Coordinates of C-alpha atoms in Angstrom, one line a residue:
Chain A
X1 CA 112.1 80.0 97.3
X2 CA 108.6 79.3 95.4
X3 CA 107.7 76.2 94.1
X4 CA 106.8 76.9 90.6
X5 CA 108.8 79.4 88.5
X6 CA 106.3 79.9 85.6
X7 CA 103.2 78.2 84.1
X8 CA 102.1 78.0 80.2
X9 CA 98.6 77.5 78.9
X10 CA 98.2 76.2 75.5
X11 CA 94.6 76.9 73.8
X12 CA 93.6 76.7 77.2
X13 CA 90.3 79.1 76.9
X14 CA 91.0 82.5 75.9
X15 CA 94.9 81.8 76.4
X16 CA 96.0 80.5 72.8
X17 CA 99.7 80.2 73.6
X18 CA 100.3 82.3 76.9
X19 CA 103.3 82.1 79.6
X20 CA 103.8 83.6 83.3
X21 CA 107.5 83.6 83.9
X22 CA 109.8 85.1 87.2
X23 CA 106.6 83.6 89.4
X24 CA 107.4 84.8 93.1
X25 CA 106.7 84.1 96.1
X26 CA 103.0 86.0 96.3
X27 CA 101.8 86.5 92.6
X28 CA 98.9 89.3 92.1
X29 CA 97.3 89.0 88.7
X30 CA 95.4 92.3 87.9
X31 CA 93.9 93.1 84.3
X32 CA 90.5 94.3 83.1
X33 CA 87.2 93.1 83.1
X34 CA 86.8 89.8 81.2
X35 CA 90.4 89.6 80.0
X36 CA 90.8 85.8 81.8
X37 CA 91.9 86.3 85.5
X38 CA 89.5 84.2 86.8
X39 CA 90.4 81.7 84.1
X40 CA 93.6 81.7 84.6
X41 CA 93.0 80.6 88.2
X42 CA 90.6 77.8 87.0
X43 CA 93.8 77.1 84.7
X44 CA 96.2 76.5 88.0
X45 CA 93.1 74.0 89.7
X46 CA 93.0 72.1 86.6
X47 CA 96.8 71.9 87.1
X48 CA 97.5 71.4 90.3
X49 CA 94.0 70.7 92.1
X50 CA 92.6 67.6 93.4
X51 CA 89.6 65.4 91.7
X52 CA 87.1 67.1 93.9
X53 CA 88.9 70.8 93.8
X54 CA 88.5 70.0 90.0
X55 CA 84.8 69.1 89.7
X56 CA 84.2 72.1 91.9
X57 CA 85.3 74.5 89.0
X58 CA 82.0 75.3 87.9
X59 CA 80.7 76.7 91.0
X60 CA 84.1 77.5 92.6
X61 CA 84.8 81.6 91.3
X62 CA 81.6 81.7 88.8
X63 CA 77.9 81.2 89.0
X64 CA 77.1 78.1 87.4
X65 CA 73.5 77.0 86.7
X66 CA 71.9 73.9 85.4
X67 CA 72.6 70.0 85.3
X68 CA 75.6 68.0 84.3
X69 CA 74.6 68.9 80.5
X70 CA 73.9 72.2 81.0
X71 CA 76.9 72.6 82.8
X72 CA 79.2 70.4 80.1
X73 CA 77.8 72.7 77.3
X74 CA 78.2 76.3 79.2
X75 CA 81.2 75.6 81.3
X76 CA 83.3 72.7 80.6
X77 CA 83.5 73.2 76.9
X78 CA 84.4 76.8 77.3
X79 CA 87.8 75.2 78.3
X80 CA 88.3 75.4 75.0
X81 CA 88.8 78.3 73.0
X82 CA 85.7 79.0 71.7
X83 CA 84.8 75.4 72.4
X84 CA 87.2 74.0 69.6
X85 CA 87.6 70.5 70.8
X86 CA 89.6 69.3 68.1
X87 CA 92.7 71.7 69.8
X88 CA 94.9 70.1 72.1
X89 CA 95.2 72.2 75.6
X90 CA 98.1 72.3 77.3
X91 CA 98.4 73.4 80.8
X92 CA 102.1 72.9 82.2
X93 CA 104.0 74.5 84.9
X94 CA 107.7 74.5 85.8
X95 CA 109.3 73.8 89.6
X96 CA 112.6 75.1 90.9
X97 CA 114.7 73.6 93.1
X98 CA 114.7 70.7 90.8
X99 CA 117.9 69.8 88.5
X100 CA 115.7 68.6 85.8
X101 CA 113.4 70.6 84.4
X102 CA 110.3 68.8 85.8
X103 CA 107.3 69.9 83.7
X104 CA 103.3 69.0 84.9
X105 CA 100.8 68.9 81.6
X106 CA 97.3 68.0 82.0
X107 CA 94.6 67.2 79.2
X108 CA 91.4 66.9 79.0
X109 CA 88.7 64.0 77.9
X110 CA 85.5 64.4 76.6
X111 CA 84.0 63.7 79.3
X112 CA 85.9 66.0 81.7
X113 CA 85.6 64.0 84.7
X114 CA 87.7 61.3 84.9
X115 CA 90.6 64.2 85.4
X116 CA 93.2 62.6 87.4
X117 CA 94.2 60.1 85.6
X118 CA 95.1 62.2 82.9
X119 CA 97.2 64.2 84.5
X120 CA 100.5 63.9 82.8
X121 CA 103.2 64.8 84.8
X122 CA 106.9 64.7 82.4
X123 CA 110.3 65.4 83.3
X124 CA 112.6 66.9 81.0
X125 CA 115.8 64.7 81.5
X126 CA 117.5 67.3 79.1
X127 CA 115.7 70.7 78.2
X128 CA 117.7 71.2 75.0
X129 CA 117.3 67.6 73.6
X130 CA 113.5 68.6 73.8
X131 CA 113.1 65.2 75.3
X132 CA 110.3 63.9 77.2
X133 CA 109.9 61.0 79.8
X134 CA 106.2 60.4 80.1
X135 CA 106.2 59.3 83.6
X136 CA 101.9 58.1 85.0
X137 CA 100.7 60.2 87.6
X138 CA 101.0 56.8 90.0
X139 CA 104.7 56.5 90.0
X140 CA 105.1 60.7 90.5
X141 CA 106.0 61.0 94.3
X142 CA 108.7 57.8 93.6
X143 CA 110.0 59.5 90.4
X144 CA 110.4 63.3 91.5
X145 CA 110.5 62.7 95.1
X146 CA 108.2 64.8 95.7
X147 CA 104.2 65.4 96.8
X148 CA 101.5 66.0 94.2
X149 CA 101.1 69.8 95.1
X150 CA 98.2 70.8 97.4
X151 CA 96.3 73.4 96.2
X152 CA 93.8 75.8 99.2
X153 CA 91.4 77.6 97.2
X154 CA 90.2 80.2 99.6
X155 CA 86.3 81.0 99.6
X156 CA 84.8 84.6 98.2
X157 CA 84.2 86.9 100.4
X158 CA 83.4 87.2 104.1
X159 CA 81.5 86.3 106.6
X160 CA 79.9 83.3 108.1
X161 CA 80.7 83.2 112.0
X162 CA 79.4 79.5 112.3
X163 CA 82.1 78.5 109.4
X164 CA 85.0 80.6 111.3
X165 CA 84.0 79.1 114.7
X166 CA 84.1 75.4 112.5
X167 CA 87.4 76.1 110.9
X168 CA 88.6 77.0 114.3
X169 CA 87.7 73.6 115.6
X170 CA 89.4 71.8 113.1
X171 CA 92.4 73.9 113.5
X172 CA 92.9 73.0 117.2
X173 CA 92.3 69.7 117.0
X174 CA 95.6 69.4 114.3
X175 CA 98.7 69.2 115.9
X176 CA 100.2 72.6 116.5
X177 CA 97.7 74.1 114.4
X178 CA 96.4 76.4 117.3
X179 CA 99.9 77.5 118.1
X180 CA 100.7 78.1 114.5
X181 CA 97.5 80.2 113.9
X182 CA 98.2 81.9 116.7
X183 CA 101.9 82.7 115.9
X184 CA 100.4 84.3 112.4
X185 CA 97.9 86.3 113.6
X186 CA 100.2 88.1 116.1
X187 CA 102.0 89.6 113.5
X188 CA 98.4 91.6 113.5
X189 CA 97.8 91.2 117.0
X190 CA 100.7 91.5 118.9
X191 CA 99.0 91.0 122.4
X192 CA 97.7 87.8 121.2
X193 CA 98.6 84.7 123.7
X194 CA 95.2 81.8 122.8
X195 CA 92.4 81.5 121.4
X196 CA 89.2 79.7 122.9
X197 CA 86.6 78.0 121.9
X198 CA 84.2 78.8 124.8
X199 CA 80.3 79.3 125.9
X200 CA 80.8 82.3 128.3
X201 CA 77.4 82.7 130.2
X202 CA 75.5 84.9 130.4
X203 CA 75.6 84.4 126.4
X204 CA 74.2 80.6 125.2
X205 CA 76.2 80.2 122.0
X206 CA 79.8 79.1 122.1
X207 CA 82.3 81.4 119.8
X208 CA 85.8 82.0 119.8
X209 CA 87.6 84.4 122.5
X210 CA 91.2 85.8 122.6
X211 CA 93.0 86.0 124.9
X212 CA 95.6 89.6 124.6
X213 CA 96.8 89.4 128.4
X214 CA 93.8 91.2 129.9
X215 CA 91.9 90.1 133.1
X216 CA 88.5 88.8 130.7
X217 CA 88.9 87.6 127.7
X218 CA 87.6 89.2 124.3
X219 CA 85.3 87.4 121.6
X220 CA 86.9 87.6 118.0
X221 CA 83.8 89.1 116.5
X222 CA 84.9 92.3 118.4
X223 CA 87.9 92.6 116.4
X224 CA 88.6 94.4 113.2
X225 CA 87.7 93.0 110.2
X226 CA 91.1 92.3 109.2
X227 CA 91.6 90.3 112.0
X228 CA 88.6 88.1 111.4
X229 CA 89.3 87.9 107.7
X230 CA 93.0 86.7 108.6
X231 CA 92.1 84.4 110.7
X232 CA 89.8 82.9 108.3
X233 CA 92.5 82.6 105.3
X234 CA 94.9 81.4 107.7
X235 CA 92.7 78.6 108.9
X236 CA 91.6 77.5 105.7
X237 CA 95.6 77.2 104.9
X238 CA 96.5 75.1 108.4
X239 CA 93.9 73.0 107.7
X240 CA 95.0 72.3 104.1
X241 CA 98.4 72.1 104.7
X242 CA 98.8 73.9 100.7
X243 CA 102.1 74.7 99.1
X244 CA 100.0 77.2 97.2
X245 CA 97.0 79.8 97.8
X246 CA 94.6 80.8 95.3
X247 CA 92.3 83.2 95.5
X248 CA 89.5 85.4 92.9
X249 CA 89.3 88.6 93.9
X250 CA 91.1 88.6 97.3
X251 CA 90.0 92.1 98.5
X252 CA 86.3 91.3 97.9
X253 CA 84.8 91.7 101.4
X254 CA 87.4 93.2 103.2
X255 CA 87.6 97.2 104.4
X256 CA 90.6 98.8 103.0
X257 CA 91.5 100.1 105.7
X258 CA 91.7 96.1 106.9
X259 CA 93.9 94.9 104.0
X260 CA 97.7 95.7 105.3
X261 CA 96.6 93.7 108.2
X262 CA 95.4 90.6 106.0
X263 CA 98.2 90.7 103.5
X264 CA 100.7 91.4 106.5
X265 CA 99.1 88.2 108.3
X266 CA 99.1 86.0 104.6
X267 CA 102.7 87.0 103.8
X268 CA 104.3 86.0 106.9
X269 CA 102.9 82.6 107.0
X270 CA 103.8 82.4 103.0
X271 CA 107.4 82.9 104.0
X272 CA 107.6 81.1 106.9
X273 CA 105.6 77.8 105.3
X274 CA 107.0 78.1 101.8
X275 CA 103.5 78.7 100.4
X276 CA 103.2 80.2 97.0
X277 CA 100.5 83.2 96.4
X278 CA 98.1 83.5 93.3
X279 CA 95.5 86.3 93.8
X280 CA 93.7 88.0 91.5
X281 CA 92.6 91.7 92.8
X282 CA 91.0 95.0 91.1
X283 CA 91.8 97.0 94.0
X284 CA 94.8 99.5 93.8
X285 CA 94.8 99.7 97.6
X286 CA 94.7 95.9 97.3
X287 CA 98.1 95.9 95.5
X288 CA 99.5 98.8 97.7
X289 CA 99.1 96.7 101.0
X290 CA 100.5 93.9 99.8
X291 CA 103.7 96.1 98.3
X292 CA 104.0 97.6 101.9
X293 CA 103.8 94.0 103.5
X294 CA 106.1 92.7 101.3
X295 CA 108.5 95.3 101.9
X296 CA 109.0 94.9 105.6
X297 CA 110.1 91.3 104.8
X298 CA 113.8 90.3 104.7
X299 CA 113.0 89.3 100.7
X300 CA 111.1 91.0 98.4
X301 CA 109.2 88.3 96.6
X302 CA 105.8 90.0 95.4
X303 CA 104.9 90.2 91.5
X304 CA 102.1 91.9 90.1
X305 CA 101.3 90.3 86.9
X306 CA 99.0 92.0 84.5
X307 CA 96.5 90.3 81.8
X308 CA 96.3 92.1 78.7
X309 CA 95.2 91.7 75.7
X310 CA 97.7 92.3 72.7
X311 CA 96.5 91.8 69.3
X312 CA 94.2 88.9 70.2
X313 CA 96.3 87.1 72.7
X314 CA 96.3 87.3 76.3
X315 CA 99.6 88.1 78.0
X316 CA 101.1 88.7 81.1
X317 CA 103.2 91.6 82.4
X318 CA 105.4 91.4 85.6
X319 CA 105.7 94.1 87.8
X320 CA 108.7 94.2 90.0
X321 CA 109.2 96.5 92.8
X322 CA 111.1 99.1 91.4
X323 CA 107.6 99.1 88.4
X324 CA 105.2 98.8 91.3
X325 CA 107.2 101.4 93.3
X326 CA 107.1 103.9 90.3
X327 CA 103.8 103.2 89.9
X328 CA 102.1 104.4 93.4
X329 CA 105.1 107.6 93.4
X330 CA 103.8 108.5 90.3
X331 CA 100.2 107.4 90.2
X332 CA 100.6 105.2 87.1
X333 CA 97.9 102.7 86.9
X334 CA 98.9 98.9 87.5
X335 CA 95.1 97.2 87.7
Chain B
X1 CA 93.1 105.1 85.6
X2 CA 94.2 105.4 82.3
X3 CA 97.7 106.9 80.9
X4 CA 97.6 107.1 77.3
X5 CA 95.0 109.0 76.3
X6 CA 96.7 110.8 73.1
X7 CA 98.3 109.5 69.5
X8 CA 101.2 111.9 70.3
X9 CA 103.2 111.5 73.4
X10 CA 106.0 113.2 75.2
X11 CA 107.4 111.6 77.8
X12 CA 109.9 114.4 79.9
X13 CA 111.6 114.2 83.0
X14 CA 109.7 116.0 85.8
X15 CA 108.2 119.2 85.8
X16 CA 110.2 122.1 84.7
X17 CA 110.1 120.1 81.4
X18 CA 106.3 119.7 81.2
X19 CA 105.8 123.3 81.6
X20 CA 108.5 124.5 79.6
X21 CA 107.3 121.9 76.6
X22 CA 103.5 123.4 77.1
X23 CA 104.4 126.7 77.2
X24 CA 105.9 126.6 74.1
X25 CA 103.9 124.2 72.3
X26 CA 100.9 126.3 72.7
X27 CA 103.6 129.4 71.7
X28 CA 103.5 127.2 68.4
X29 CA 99.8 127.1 68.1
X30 CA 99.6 123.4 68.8
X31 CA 95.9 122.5 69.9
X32 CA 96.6 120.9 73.9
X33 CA 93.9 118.0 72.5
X34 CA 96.6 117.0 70.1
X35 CA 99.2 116.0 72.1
X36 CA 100.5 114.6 75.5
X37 CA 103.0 115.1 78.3
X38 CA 103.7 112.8 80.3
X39 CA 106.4 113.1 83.3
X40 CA 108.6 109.9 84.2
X41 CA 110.0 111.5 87.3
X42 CA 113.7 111.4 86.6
X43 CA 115.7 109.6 84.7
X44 CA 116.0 106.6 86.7
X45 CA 111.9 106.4 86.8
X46 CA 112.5 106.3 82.8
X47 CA 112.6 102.3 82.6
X48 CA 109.9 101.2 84.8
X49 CA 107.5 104.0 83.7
X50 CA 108.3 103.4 80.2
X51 CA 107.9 99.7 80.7
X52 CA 104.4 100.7 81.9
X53 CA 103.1 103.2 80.0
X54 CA 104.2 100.8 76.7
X55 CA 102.2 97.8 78.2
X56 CA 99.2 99.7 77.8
X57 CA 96.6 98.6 75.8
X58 CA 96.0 102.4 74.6
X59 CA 99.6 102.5 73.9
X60 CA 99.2 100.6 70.3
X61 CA 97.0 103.5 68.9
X62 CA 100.2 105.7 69.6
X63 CA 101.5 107.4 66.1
X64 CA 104.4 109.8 67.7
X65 CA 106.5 109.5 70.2
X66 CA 109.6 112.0 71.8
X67 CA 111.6 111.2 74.9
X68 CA 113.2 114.2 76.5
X69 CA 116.4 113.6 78.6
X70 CA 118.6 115.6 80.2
X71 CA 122.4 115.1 78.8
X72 CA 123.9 115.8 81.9
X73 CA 127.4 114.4 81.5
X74 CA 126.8 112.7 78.2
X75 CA 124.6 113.4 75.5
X76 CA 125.8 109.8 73.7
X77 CA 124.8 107.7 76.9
X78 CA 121.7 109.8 77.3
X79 CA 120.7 108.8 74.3
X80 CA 121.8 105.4 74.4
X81 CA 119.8 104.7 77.6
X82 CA 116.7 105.6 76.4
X83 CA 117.1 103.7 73.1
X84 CA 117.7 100.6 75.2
X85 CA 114.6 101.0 76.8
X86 CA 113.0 101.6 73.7
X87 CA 114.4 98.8 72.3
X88 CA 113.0 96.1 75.0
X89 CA 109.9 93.5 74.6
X90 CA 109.7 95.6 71.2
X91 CA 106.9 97.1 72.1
X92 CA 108.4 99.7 69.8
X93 CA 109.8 98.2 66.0
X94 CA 113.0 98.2 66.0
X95 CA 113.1 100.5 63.2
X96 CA 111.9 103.3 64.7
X97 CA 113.8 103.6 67.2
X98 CA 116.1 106.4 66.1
X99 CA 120.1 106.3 66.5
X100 CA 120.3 109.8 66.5
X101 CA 119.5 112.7 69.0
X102 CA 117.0 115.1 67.6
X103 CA 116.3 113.4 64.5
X104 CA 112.9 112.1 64.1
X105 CA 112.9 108.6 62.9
X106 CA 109.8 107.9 60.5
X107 CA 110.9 104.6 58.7
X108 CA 108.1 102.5 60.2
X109 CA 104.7 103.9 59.5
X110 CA 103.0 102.5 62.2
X111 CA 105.3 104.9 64.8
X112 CA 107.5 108.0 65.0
X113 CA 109.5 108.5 67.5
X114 CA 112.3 111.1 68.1
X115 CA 114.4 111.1 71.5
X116 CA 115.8 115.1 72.0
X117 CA 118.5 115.4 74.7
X118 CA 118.5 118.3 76.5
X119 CA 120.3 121.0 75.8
X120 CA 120.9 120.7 72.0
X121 CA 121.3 116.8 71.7
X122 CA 125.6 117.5 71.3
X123 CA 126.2 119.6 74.2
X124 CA 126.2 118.6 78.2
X125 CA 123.7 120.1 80.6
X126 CA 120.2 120.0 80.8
X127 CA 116.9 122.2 80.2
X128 CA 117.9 125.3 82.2
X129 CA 121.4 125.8 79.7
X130 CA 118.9 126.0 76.6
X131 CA 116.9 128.7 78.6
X132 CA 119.9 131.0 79.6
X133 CA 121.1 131.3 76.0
X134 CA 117.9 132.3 75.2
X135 CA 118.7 135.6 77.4
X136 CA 121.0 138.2 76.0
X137 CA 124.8 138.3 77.4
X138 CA 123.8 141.4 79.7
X139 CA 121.5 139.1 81.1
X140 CA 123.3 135.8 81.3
X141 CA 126.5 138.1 83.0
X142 CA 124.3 139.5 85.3
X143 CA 122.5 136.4 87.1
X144 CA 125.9 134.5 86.8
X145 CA 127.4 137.3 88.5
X146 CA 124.8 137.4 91.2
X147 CA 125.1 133.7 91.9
X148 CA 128.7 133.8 92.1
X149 CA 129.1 137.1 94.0
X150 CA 126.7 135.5 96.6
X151 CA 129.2 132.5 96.9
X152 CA 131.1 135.0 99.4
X153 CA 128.3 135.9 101.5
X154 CA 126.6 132.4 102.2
X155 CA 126.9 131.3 105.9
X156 CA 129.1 128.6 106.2
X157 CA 126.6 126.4 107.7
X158 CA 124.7 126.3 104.5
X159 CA 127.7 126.4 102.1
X160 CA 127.6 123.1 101.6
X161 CA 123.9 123.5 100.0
X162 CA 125.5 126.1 97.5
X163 CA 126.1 125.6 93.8
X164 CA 126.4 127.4 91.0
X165 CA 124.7 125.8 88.5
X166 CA 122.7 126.6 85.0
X167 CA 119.6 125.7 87.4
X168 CA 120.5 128.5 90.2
X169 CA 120.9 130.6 87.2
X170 CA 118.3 130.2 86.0
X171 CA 115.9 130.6 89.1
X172 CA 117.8 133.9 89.9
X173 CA 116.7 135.3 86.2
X174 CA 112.9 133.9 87.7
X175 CA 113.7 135.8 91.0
X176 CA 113.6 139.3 88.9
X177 CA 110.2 138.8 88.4
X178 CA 108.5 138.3 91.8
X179 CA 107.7 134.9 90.8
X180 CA 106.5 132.1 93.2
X181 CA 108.2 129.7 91.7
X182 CA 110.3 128.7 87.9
X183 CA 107.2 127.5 86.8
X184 CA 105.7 130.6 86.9
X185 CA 108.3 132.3 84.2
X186 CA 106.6 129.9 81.8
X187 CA 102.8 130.9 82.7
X188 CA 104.2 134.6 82.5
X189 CA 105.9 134.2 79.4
X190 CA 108.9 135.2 80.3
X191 CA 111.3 133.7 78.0
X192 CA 111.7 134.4 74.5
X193 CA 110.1 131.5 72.7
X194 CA 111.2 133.6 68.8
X195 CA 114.8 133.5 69.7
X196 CA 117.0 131.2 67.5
X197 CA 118.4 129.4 70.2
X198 CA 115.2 127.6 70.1
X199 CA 115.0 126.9 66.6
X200 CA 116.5 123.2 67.1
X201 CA 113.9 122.3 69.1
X202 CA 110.8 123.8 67.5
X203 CA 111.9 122.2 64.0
X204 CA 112.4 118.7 65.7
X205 CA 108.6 119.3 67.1
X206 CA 107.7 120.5 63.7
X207 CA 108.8 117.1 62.4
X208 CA 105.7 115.4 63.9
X209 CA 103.3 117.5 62.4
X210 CA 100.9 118.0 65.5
X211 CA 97.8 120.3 64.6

């Protein structure tokens, strides 16, 4: 089952009073330009991201430029609507699994850096009473027994051999993180049996070969790209050991043609890990592979959740699979 | 890829219906800038296309709105069905959603919407009954006749395909023709658009004053 069921931003940005409800397993938010996809991504760091994942914001899905000031003025204070910091935000989200209904609110200081320790996490002992036992961040783990969540925020785009190769590293030197790696990337790669981390002369630089039960073995840069891409995502998710996945624009980089490989590979370790998806895409094709993934698992867990603005306030718009069926059979839009 | 793209909308079950609604909407002198038809793809597509094509943005400039649906067994649960949709996130007011088939319901001045179950919004059936009234009783004898006679002469490994229904009817009064397909009767205009079986229909169209 996922971990969190639905989220709520109060005068959070451009999100006055907005709620995601029926979250799934993997969560695809589409919507137009500008409408707040990418803000409603910085919305889940603030709420369930680490110090440093938090101070990253700035230069995590945008382009930031400037100084600290320059940076407070033309990013931090646009966490406000319309930088209005006399309005109280309110980012909560709600877990399942849990009797209680265990909410997780975070505010904001003036200074905006000093995050954690304003993270407010509350636990409704009785939803209808409307209730609240303010419980500090300290005591959280003893009081829910449960684990802060851990957030991986997977990097833009593709590319950068030397940071796969690294990331590979790191993965074999966890315990059963090669073997796990390995076990989600044959979903792809079916002939897959290791991965190495070796210099093979005559070449003088040390990459990563596969072994796929043939008499030499085969360097990773000669698969497809939606091998490589995998492999990446996958690695950045070992190594973090997340309960969730977010990702800006998760098609950016990758060949279309590529993507029912990746989402096939990110699925199937979301299921088997318990890891909850958010991903924002503008790709139809983007949302068709994932559909087709999702539908060769036992569950059907994918939501596509459009942004869209209704008279001034941003909402959101599930898409089951019987609406995101429809939609492909009768070429309705769903970005 | 955008959906709405007109104030006036008609949303119809597949095909037939979209030609048929055309046809004789341009018979009426409507201007095709003026209006929209939009498919659903059956009348189990109805709820998650509606569900879409009402969360678009473009959706809010809509004025008029009809829902074509075949009665098939039931012209009440027809009805009912579609209203329900209607009815849900309220992305329609409530008050114009109409509680009648074939009336248009213009109480909320923001929206009118009409829902017309096929035949003639009482009777049981769908688009194809409406057309073969619309022939004269020679007519209507002679390609029920034909579809019936042939009953005795179909090989019994395709009997089980066979039915004699207002659609086979229908396609055998198309057959006279030398048409490729049904849709073709409606390019060739070979249904009588003036008879008064049609009246119902054209006066519940009428209602939304398109130009």
């Amino acid at each position: 089952m996922p971990l969190v069921d639905s989220v709520q931003f109060k005068n959070y940005r451009n999100f006055t009073d907005f709620e995601m409800k029926d979250l799934k397993r993997v969560n695809l938010i589409v919507g137009d330009s500008n409408v707040g996809k990418t803000g409603l991504l910085e919305g889940l760091v603030t709420l369930w991201g680490d110090e440093q994942q938090f101070k990253a914001l700035p230069n995590t899905f945008r382009m930031n430029y400037g100084n600290d000031i320059t940076t407070k003025e033309n990013f931090w204070s646009w966490l406000y609507p319309e930088k209005n910091k006399s309005l109280s935000v309110e980012l909560a989200s709600h877990y399942i699994g849990s009797q209680d209904h265990e909410v997780h609110r975070v505010r904001f200081r003036d200074d905006f850096t000093r995050y954690k320790e304003y993270v407010t996490p509350e636990k409704i002992t009785n939803a209808g009473s409307g209730r609240f036992n303010v419980v500090p961040a300290k005591v959280y783990e003893e009081y829910f027994h449960r684990d802060f969540l851990k957030i991986n925020i997977l990097p833009i785009g593709i590319g950068d051999y030397e940071k796969q190769k690294s990331l590979f590293n790191k993965v074999s030197l966890m315990k059963n993180g090669e073997s796990q790696l390995i076990d989600s990337l044959s979903v792809i790669e079916p002939r897959l049996n290791g991965l190495r981390y070796l210099e093979a002369p005559p070449s003088t630089q040390p990459m990563v070969y596969a072994d796929v039960g043939l008499d030499y073995k085969i360097p990773t840069t000669q698969f497809g790209h939606g091998f490589t891409r995998s492999m990446e995502m996958l690695s950045n998710l070992i190594l973090s050991g997340s309960d969730i996945m977010i990702a800006d624009e998760i098609e950016n980089g990758i060949h279309y043609s590529a993507l029912g490989s990746v989402w096939k590979a990110i699925i199937d370790y979301a299921v088997k890990n318990d890891v909850q998806v958010f991903a924002t895409t503008h790709s139809r094709e983007c949302i068709a592979a994932a559909h087709e993934a999702m539908e060769a698992q036992d569950n059907y867990e994918l939501n596509v959740i459009r942004l869209q603005n209704r008279k001034g306030e941003v909402v959101a718009i599930n898409h089951d699979e019987e609406d995101i069926k429809t939609a492909f059979d009768l070429n309705l839009p769903l970005r | 890829m955008q959906i709405v793209k007109s104030p006036f909308l008609l949303l119809v079950e597949g095909k037939d219906d979209h030609i048929m609604l055309s046809s004789l909407l341009s018979h009426l002198g409507k201007n095709k800038e003026a209006f929209q038809i939009v498919p659903y793809g059956g009348k189990d597509n109805f709820k998650a296309v509606w569900k879409n094509i009402s969360n678009q943005a473009e959706f809010e400039d809509v004025k008029g709105l009809v829902v074509f649906r075949d009665a098939d067994e039931s012209c009440d649960s027809a009805l009912q069905s579609i209203c329900d949709q209607l009815k849900r996130d309220e992305l329609v007011p409530r008050d114009a959603v109409p509680v009648e088939a074939g009336v248009v319901n213009k109480q909320n001045p923001a929206i009118s919407v009409g829902v017309y179950i096929m035949p003639d919004c009482s009777s049981i059936g769908a688009l194809e009954a409406l057309l073969l009234k619309s022939l004269s009783d020679d007519m209507q004898s002679a390609a029920s006749g034909f579809v019936s006679g042939a009953h005795n002469h179909i090989p019994e490994a395709q009997l089980a395909k066979y039915k004699s229904s207002d659609k086979s009817k229908s396609y055998a009064y198309s057959a006279l023709f030398e048409n490729a397909n049904f849709h073709d009767t409606f390019k060739k205009n070979l249904w009588d658009w003036d008879h008064p079986i049609f009246d119902q229909l054209k006066n519940f169209l009428d209602e939304f004053e398109i130009e």
